Coordinates of C-alpha atoms and ligand atoms in Angstrom, one line a residue:
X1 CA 0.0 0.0 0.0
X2 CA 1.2 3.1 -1.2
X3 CA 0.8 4.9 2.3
X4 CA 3.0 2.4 4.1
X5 CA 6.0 3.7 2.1
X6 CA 7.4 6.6 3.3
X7 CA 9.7 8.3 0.8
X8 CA 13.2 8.6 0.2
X9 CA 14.7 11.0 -1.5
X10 CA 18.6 10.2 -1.7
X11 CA 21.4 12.0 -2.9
X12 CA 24.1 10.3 -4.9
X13 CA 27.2 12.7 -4.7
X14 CA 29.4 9.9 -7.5
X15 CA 32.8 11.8 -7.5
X16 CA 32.0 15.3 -6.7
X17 CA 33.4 17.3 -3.4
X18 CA 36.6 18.2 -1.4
X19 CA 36.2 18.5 2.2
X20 CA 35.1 22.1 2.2
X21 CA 32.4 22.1 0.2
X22 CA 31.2 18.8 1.3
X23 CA 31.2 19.6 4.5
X24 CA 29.0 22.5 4.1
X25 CA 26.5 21.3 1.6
X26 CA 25.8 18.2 4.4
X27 CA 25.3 21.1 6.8
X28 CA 22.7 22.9 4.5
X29 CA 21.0 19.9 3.8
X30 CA 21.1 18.7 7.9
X31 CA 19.5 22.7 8.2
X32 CA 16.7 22.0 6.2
X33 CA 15.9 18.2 6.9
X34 CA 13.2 18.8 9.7
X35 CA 11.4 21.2 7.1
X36 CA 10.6 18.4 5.0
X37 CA 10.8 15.6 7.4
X38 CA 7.0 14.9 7.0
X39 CA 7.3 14.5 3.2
X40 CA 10.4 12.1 3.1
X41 CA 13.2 10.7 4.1
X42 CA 16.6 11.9 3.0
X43 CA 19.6 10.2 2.7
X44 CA 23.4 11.4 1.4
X45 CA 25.7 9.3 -0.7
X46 CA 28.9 11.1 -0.9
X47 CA 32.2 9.5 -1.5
X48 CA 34.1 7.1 0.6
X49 CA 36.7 9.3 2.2
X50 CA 34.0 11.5 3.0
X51 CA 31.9 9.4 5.0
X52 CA 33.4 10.7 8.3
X53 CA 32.9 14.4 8.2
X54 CA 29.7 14.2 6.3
X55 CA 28.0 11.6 8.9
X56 CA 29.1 14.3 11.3
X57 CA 27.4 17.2 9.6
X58 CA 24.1 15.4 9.6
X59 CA 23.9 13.4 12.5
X60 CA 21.1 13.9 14.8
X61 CA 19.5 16.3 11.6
X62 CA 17.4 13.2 10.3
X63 CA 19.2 12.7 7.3
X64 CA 20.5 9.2 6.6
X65 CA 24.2 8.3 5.4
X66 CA 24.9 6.1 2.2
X67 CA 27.9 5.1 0.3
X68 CA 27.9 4.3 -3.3
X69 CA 29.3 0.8 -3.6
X70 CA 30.7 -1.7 -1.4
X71 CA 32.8 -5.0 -1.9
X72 CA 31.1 -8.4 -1.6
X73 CA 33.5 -9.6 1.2
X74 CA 33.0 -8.8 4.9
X75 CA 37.2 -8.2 4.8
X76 CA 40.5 -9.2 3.2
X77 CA 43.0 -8.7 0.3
X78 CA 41.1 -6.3 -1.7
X79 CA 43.4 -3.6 -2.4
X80 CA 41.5 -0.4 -2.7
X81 CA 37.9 -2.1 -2.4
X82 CA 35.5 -1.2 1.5
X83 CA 33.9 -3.7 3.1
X84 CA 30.2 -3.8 4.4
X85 CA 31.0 -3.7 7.5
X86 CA 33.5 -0.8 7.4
X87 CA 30.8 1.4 5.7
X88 CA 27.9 0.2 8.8
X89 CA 30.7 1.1 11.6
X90 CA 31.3 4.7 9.7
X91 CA 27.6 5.2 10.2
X92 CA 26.1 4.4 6.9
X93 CA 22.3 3.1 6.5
X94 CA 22.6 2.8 2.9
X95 CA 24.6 1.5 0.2
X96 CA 24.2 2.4 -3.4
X97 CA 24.6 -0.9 -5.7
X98 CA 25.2 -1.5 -9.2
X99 CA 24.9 1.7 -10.6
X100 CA 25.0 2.0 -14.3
X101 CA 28.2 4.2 -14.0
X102 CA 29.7 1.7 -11.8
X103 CA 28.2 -1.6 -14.3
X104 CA 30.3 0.9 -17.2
X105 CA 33.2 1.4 -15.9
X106 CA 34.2 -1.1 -13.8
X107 CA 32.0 -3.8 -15.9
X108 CA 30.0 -5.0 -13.2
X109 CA 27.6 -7.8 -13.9
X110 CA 24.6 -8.3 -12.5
X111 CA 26.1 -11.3 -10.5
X112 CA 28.6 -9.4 -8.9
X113 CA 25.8 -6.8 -8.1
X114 CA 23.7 -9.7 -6.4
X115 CA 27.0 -11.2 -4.1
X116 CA 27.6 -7.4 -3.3
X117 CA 23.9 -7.1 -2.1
X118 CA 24.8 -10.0 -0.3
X119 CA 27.6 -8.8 2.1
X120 CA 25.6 -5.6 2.3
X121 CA 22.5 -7.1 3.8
X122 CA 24.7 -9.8 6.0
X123 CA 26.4 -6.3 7.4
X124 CA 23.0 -5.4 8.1
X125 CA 23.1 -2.2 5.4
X126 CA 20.3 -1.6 3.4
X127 CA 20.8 -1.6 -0.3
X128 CA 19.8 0.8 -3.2
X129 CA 20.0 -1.3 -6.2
X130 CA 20.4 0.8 -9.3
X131 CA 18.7 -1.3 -12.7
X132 CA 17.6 0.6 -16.3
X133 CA 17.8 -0.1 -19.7
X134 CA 19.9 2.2 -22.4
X135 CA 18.4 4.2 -25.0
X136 CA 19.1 1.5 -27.8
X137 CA 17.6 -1.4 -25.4
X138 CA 14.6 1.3 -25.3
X139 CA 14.6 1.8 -28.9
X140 CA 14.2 -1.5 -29.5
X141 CA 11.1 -2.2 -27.1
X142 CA 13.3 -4.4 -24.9
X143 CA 13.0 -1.7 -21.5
X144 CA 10.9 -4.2 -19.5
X145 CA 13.2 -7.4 -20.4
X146 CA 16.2 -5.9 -19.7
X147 CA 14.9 -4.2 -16.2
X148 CA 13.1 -8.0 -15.4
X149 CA 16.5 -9.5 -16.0
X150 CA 18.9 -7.0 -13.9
X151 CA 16.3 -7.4 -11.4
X152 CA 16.1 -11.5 -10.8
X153 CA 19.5 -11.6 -11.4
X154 CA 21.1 -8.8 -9.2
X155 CA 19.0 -9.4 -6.4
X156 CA 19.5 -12.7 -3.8
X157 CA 16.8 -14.2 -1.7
X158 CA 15.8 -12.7 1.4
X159 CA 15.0 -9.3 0.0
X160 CA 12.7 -7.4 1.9
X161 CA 10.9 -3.7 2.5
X162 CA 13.8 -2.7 5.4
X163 CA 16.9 -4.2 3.7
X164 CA 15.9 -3.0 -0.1
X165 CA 14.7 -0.1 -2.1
X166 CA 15.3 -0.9 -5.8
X167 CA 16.3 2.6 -8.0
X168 CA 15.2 2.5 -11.9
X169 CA 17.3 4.8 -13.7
X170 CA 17.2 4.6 -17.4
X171 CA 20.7 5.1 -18.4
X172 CA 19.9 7.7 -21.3
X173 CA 17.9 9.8 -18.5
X174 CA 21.4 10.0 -16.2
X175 CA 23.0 13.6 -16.3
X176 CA 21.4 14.4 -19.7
X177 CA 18.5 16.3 -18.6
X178 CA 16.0 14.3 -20.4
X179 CA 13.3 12.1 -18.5
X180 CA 11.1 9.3 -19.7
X181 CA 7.1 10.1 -19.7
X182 CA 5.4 9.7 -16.5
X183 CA 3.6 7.1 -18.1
X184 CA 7.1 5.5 -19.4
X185 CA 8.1 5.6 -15.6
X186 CA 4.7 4.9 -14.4
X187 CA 5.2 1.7 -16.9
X188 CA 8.7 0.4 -15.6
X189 CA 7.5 1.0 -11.9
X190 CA 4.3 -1.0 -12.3
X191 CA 5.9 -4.1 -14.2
X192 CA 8.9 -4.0 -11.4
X193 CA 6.6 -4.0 -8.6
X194 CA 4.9 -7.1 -10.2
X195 CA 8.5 -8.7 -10.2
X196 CA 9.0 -8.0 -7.0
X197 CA 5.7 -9.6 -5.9
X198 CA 6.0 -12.8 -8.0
X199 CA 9.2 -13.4 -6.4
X200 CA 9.1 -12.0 -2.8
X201 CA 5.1 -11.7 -2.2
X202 CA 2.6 -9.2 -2.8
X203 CA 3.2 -8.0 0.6
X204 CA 6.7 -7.8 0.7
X205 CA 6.6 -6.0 -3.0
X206 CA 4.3 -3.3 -1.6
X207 CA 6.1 -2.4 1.2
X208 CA 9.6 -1.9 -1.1
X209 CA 10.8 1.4 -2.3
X210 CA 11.1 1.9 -6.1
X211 CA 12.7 4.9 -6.7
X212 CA 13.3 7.2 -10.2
X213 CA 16.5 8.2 -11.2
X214 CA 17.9 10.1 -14.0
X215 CA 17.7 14.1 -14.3
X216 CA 15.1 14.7 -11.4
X217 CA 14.7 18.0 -10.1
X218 CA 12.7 20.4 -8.1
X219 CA 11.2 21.1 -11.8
X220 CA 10.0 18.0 -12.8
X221 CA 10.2 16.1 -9.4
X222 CA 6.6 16.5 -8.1
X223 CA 5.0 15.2 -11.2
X224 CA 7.3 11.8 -10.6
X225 CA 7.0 11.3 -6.8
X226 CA 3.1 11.8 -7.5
X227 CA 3.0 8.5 -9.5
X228 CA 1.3 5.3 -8.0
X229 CA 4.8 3.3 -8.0
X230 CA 7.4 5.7 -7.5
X231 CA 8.6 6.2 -3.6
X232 CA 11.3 8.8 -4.3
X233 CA 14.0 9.8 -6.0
X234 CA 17.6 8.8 -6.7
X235 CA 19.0 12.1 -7.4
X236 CA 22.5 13.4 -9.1
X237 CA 23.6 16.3 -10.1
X238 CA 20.6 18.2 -8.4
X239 CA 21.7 17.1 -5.2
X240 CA 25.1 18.8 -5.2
X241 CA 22.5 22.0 -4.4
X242 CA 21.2 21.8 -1.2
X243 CA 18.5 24.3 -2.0
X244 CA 17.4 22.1 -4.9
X245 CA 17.8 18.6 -2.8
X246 CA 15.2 19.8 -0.5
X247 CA 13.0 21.3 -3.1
X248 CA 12.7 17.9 -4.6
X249 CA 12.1 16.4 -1.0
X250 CA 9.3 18.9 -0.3
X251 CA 8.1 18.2 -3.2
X252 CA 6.8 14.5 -2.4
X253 CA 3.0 13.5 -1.6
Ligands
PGA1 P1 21.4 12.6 -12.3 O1 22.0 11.3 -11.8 O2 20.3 13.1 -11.3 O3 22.5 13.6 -12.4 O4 20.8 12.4 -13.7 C1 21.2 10.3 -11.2 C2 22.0 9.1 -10.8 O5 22.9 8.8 -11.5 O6 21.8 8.5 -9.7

């Protein structure tokens, strides 16, 4: 039921940020969080080394921490790679997975995707896992195949409304300013919810996030939080302003 499913608008920094400005764009967003806490729940992704000062900006504001990809393992010889469990001890909730930027250039497979879902939910993180199709896959009618096949095979068993929000982002829609129709989204939301409920239960399936990524802003945003299916927002480059971050927030149901 729609009204079970509060929200969440979260912010997915990618590469962006030094310390200083970091620092005070967490601080602007922790400012405005209990202006829109009755609308959603917000959540910043920024990038590993920043995990520490940014969890400190927000904490006690409301505003959950992410990170935007973990490795499957809960430790080891993974040169360069951050476990699970390092990103729950540095205070993170969530944990951005599979992202198309991250299946491009680092080629991750949606089997990789699933094992890192995995060690995030055995850390006890919850997951955002990214899915979409490209604009050639959506030229050629193939949108809801490809999206059904990312999502049985990137998700494992045990996936449920508190350790999963699932984030369709067609790949065409990512930093180029364009968006689907709300109908097009509306579409994909629908037919992933159904997914969700063949596999996991109807129950289960309406309890789980589905958010839309891909160019969302505080223009277009409350048209696309308004549909039946879509529970917030992954958000890029418009949440690098915290002024338009929380427009998109307030702008939910
Ligand atoms: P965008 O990015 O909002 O800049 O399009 C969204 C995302 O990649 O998560």
């Amino acid at each position: 039921m729609a009204e079970a499913r509060r929200p969440l608008i979260a912010g997915n920094w990618k590469m962006n940020g030094l310390p200083d400005d970091a620092g005070a764009l967490a601080k602007a967003v922790a400012a405005g969080a209990g202006g829109v806490a009755d609308k959603a729940e917000l959540a910043v992704c920024p990038p590993f080394p920043l995990l520490g000062l940014v969890g400190e900006a927000v904490s006690g504001a409301g505003v959950a921490l992410g990170a935007q990809d973990c490795h499957a393992a809960e430790n080891g010889a993974h040169t360069g790679d951050v476990s699970p469990a390092l990103l729950a001890a540095m205070g993170c909730r969530y944990v951005i997975l599979g992202h198309s930027e991250r299946r491009t250039d680092h080629r991750e497979s949606d089997g990789e995707v699933r094992a890192k879902v995995e060690g995030a939910h055995a850390a006890g993180l919850s997951t955002i896992v990214c899915i979409g199709e490209t604009e050639e896959e959506r030229d050629e009618g193939r949108t809801l195949t490809v999206v059904y096949s990312q999502l049985s095979t990137s998700l494992p068993g045990g996936v449920d409304a508190a350790n999963t929000v699932i984030a369709y982002e067609p790949v065409w829609a990512i930093g180029t300013g364009r968006t689907p129709t709300n109908e097009q989204v509306q579409e994909v939301h629908a037919a992933i919810r159904s997914a969700l409920a063949e596999r996991f239960g109807q129950e289960t399936a309406d309890g789980i996030r589905i958010l839309y990524g891909g160019s969302m802003k505080p223009a277009n945003a409350a048209e696309l939080v308004a549909l039946a299916d879509v529970d917030g927002g992954l958000i890029g480059g418009a949440s690098l302003k915290a002024e338009d971050f929380l427009a998109i927030a307030g702008s939910c149901p």
